[in-house]
Coordinates of C-alpha atoms in Angstrom, one line a residue:
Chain A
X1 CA -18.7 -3.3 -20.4
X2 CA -16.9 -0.2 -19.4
X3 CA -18.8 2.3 -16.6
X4 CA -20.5 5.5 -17.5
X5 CA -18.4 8.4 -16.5
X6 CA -18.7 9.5 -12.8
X7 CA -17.2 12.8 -13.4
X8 CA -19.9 15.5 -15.7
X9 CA -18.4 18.3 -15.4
X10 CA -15.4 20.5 -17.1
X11 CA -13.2 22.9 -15.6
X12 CA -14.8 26.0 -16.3
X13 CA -11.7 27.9 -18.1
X14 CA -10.8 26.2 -20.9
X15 CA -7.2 26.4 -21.8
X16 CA -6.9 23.9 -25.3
X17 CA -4.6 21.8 -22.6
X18 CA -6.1 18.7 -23.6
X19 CA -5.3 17.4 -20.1
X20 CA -6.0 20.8 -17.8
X21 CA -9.4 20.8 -20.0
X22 CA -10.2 17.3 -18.8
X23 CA -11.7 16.3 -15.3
X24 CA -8.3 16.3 -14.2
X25 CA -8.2 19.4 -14.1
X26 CA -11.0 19.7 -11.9
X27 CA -8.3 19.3 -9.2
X28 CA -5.9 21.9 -10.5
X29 CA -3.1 21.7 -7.4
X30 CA -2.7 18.2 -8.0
X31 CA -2.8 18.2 -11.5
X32 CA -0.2 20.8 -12.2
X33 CA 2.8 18.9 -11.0
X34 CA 1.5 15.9 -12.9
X35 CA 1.9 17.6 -16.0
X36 CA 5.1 18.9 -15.5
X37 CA 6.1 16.1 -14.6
X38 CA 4.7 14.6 -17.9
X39 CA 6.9 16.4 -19.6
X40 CA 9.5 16.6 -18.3
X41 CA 9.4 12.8 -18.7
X42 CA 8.9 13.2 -22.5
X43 CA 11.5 16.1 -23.2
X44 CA 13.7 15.3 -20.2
X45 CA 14.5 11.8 -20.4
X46 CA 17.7 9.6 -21.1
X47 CA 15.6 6.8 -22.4
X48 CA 14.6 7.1 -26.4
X49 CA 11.1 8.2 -27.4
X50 CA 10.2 4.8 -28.9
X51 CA 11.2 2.8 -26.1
X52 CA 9.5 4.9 -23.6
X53 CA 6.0 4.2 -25.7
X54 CA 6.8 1.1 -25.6
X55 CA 6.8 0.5 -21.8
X56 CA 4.2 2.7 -21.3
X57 CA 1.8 0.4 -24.0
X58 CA 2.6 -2.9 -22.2
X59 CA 1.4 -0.8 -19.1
X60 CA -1.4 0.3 -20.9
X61 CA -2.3 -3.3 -22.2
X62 CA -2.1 -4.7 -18.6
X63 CA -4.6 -1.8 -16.6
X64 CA -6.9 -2.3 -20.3
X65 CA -7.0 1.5 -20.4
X66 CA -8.6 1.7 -23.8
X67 CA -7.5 5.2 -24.7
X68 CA -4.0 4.4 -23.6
X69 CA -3.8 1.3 -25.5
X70 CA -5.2 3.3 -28.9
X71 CA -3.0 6.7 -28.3
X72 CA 0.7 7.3 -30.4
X73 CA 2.8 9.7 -29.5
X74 CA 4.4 11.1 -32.6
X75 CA 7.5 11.7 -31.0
X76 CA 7.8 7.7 -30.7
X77 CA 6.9 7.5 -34.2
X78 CA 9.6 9.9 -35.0
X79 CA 11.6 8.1 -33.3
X80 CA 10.9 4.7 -35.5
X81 CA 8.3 3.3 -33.4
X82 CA 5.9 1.4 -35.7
X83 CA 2.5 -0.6 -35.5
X84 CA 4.5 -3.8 -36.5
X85 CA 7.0 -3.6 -33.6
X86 CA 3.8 -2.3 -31.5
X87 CA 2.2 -5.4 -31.8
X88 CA 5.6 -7.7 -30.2
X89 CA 4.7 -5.5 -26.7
X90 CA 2.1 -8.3 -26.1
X91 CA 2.5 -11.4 -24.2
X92 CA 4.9 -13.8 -25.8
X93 CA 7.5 -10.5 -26.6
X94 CA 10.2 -12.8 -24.3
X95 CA 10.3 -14.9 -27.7
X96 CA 9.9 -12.1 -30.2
X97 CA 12.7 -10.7 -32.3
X98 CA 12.6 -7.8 -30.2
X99 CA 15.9 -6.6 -28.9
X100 CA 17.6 -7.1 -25.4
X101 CA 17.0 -3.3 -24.9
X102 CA 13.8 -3.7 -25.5
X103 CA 12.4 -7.1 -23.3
X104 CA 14.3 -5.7 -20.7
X105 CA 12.5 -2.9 -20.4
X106 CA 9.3 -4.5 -21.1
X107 CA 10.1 -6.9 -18.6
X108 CA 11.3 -4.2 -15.7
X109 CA 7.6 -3.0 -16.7
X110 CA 6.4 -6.5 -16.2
X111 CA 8.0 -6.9 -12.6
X112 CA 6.5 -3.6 -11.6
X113 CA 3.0 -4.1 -12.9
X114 CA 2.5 -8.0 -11.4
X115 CA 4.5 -8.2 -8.3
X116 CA 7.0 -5.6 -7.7
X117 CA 8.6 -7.6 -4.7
X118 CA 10.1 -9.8 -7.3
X119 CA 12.3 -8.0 -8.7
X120 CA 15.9 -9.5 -8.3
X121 CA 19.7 -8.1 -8.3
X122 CA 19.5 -10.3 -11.7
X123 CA 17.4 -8.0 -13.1
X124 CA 19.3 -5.2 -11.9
X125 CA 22.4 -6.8 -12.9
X126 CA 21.1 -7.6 -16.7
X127 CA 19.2 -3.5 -16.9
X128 CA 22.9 -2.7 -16.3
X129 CA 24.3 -4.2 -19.5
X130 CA 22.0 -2.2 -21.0
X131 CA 20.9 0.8 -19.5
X132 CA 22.4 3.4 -17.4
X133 CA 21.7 3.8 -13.6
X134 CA 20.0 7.7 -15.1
X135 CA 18.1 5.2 -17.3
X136 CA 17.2 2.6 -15.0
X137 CA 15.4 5.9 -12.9
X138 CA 14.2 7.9 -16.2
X139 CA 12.3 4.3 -17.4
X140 CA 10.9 4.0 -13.6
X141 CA 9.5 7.3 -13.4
X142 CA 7.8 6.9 -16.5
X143 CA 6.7 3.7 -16.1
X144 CA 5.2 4.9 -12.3
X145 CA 3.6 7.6 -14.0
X146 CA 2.4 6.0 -17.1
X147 CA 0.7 3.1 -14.4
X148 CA -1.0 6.1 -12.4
X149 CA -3.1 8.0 -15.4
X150 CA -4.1 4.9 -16.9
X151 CA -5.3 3.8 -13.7
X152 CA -7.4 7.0 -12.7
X153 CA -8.7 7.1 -16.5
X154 CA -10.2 3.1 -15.8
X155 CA -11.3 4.4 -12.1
X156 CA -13.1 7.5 -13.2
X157 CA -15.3 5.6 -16.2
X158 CA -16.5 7.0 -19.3
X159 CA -13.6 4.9 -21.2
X160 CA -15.3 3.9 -24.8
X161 CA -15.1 -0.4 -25.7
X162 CA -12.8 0.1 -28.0
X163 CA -10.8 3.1 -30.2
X164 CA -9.1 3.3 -33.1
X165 CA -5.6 4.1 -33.3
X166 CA -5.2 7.4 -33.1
X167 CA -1.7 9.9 -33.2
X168 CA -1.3 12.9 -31.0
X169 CA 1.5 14.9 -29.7
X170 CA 3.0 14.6 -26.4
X171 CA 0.8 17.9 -24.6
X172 CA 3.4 21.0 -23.8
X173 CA 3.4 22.4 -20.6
Chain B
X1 CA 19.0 -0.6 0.7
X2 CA 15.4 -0.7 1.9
X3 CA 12.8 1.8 0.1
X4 CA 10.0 3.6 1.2
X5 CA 8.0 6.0 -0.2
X6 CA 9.4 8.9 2.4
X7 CA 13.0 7.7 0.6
X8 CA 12.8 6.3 -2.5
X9 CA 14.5 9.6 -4.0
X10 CA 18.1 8.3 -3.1
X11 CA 16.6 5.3 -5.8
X12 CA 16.3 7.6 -8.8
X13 CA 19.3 9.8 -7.7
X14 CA 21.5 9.3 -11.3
X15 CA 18.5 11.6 -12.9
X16 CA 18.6 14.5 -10.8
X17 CA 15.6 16.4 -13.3
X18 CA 12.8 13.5 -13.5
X19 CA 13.6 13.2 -10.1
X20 CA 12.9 16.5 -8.7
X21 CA 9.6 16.8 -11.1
X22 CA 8.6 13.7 -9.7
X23 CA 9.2 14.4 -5.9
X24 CA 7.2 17.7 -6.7
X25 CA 3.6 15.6 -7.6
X26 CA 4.5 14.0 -4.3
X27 CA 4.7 17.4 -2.1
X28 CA 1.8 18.7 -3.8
X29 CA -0.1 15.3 -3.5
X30 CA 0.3 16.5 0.9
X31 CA -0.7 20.4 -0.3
X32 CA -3.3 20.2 -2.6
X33 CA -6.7 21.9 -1.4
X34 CA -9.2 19.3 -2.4
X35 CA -8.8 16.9 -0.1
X36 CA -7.0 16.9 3.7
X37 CA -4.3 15.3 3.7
X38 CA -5.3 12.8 7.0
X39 CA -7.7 10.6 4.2
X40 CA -5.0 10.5 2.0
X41 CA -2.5 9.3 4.7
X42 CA -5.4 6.9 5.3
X43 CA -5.3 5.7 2.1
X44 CA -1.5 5.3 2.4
X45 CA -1.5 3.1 5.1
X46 CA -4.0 0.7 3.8
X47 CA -2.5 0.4 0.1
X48 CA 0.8 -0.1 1.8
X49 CA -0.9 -3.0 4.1
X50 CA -2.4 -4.3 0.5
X51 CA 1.2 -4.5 -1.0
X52 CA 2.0 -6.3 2.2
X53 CA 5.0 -3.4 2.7
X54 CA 5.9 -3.4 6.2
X55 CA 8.0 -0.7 6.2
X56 CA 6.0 1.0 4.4
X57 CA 3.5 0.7 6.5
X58 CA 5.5 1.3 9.9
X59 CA 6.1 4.8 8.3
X60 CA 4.8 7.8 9.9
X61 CA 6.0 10.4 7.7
X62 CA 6.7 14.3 9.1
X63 CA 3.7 15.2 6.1
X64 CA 1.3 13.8 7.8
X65 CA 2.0 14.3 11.5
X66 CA -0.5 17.1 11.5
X67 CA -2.9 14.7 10.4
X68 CA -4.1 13.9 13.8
X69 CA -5.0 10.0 12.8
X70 CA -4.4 8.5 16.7
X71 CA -2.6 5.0 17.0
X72 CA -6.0 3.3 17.4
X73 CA -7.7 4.6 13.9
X74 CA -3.5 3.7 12.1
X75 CA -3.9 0.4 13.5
X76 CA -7.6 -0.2 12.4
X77 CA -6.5 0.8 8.8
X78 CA -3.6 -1.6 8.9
X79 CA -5.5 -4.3 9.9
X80 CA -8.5 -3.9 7.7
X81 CA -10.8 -3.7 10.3
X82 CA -11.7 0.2 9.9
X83 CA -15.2 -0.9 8.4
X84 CA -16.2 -2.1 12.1
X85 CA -14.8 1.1 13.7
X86 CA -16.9 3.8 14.6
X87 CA -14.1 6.2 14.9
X88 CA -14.2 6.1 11.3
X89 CA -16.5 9.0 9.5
X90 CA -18.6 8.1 6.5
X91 CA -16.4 10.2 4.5
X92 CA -13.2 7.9 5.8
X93 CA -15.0 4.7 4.9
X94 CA -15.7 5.9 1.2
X95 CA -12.8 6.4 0.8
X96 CA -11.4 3.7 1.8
X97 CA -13.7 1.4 0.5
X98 CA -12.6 2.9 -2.8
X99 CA -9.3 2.5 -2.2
X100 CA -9.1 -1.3 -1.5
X101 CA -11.2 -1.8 -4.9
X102 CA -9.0 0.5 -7.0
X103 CA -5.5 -1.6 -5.5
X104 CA -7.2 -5.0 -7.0
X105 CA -8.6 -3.9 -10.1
X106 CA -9.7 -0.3 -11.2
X107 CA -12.5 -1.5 -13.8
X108 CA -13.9 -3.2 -10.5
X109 CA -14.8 0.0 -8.7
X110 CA -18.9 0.0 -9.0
X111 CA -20.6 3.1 -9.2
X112 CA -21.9 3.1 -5.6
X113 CA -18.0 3.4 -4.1
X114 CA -17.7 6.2 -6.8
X115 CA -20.8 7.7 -5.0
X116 CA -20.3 7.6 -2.2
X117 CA -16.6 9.6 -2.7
X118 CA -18.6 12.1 -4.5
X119 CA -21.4 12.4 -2.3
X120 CA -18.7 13.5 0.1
X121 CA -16.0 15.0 -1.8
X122 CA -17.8 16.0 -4.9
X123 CA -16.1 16.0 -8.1
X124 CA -12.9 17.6 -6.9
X125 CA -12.6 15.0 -4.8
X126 CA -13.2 12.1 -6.6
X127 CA -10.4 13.0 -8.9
X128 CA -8.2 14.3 -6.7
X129 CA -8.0 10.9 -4.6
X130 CA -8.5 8.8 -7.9
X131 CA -5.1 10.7 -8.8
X132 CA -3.4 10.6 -5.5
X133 CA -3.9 7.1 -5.1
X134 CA -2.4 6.3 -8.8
X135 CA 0.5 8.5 -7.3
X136 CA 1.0 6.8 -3.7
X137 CA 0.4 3.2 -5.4
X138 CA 3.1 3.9 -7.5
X139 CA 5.3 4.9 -5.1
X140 CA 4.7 1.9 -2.8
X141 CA 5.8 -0.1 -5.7
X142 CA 8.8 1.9 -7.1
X143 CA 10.0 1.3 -3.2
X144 CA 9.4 -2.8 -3.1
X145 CA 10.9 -2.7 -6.3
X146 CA 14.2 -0.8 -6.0
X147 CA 14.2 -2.4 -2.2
X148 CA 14.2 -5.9 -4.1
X149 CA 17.0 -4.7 -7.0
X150 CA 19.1 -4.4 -4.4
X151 CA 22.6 -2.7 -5.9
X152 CA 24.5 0.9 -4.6
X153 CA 23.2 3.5 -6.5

């Protein structure tokens, strides 16, 4: 059973950011670098839409962040992310006929989510038939802050049991 | 190369864009108004002890110097002994009560730690720190991480 929500109240000048109009934005100075940063890591990046949503629904899947695990980013879906390949980001994905590419980067996520002072120069050395060293940092930064909102939506309660699937647009700045 | 979060820029160096939008949360995460920047330093020291990052936690970064947190109240943070300290405020101990629940398990964090942060720090606060520790967490890991990948980049 999820908490209540510990935070009641709004901002009160509503901008139809669905992010500034949230209780994050409740702590505006903080909160504006985050969403630049957001993004920037959407619009910005050297890593591909769809593999990007993919790392950050394996992260999502680990904290149990229900409206992270039930949100789609249409620009993954544009980008020929669908549900069928969705559900190969849960456990077991080593053996699924996902590609290299892709259980690399699911398993870079991995490293960073159970024990970060695993990882190995034989990780390194297989992300780098694969990705570039711009790539290796673009998929980090995501993944860092994919692993920090999810976190802070759990923390600050109100999360519902469950969700449907639901498709949105990554928000502008 | 050995990370930290003061350094672990040079890491993501090859993407000189994400990299300076992401060093920005972490300047403002020292300037924001909400919360001073001495509990967040707090909270920096005992996630890094948490990770078990030693470097990390031998940091005493230039942000934070006007902090004023002596030696004694660094070293009862480290050790996770602040809860016995009186040099602690209540304010201090909220929050970092709430810190050590949110670095094992977020959905663990029980409405009384959430009180107490808000009974101190009201609802600025609560979010401002429930962000800021997503933020430093992060970058405690990215650090270990990168440390252990080991590689010139």
């Amino acid at each position: 059973m999820g908490h209540a929500s510990r935070i009641n109240s709004r901002p009160e000048r509503q901008t139809g950011h669905i992010v500034r109009d949230s209780a994050f934005g409740l702590a505006p100075d903080l909160l504006e670098p985050v969403v630049q940063l957001t993004n920037r890591i959407w619009t910005g990046s050297s890593v591909n839409p769809a593999l990007l949503e993919m790392v950050r629904l394996r992260n999502a899947r680990t904290v149990n962040c229900t409206i992270c695990k039930a949100t789609r980013y249409a620009q993954a879906k544009a980008d020929g992310l669908d549900e069928n390949k969705v559900g190969k980001v849960a456990d077991g994905y080593l053996d699924s006929d996902l590609s290299v590419r892709e259980k690399l980067a699911l398993e870079f996520t991995d490293v960073y989510l159970k024990n970060p002072a695993g990882a190995s120069p034989d990780l390194l050395a297989r992300l780098r038939t694969e990705f570039s060293d711009a790539q290796i940092a673009d998929m980090a930064v995501a993944l860092t802050t994919f692993h920090a909102m999810s976190r802070c939506a759990v923390s600050l309660g109100g999360l519902p049991e469950s969700l449907p699937v639901f498709e949105m647009s990554v928000p502008s700045i | 190369m050995a990370f930290t979060t003061a350094n672990i820029g040079l890491a993501l160096n090859a993407s000189a864009d994400v990299r300076t939008a992401y060093q920005a949360v972490w300047d403002g995460l020292w300037q924001q108004r909400h919360l001073p920047p001495a509990l967040l330093e707090l909270a920096r020291l005992r996630l890094a002890a948490l990770h078990q990052a030693p470097r990390e936690a031998a940091l005493r970064p230039a942000l934070a110097e006007s902090t004023g947190l002596d030696a004694a109240k660094i070293e009862s943070t480290l050790s996770g002994n602040w809860y016995k300290d009186a040099a602690f405020s209540a304010g201090e101990r909220a929050v970092l009560a709430y810190t050590e629940v949110y670095a094992q398990d977020p959905e663990a964090i029980s409405d009384e730690l959430a009180a107490d942060v808000l009974a101190n720090y009201g609802e600025p606060g609560l979010v401002c720190l429930t962000e800021a520790l997503g933020f430093i967490d992060g970058r405690i890991r990215l650090a270990l991480m990168f440390s252990h990948l080991g590689g010139a980049r």
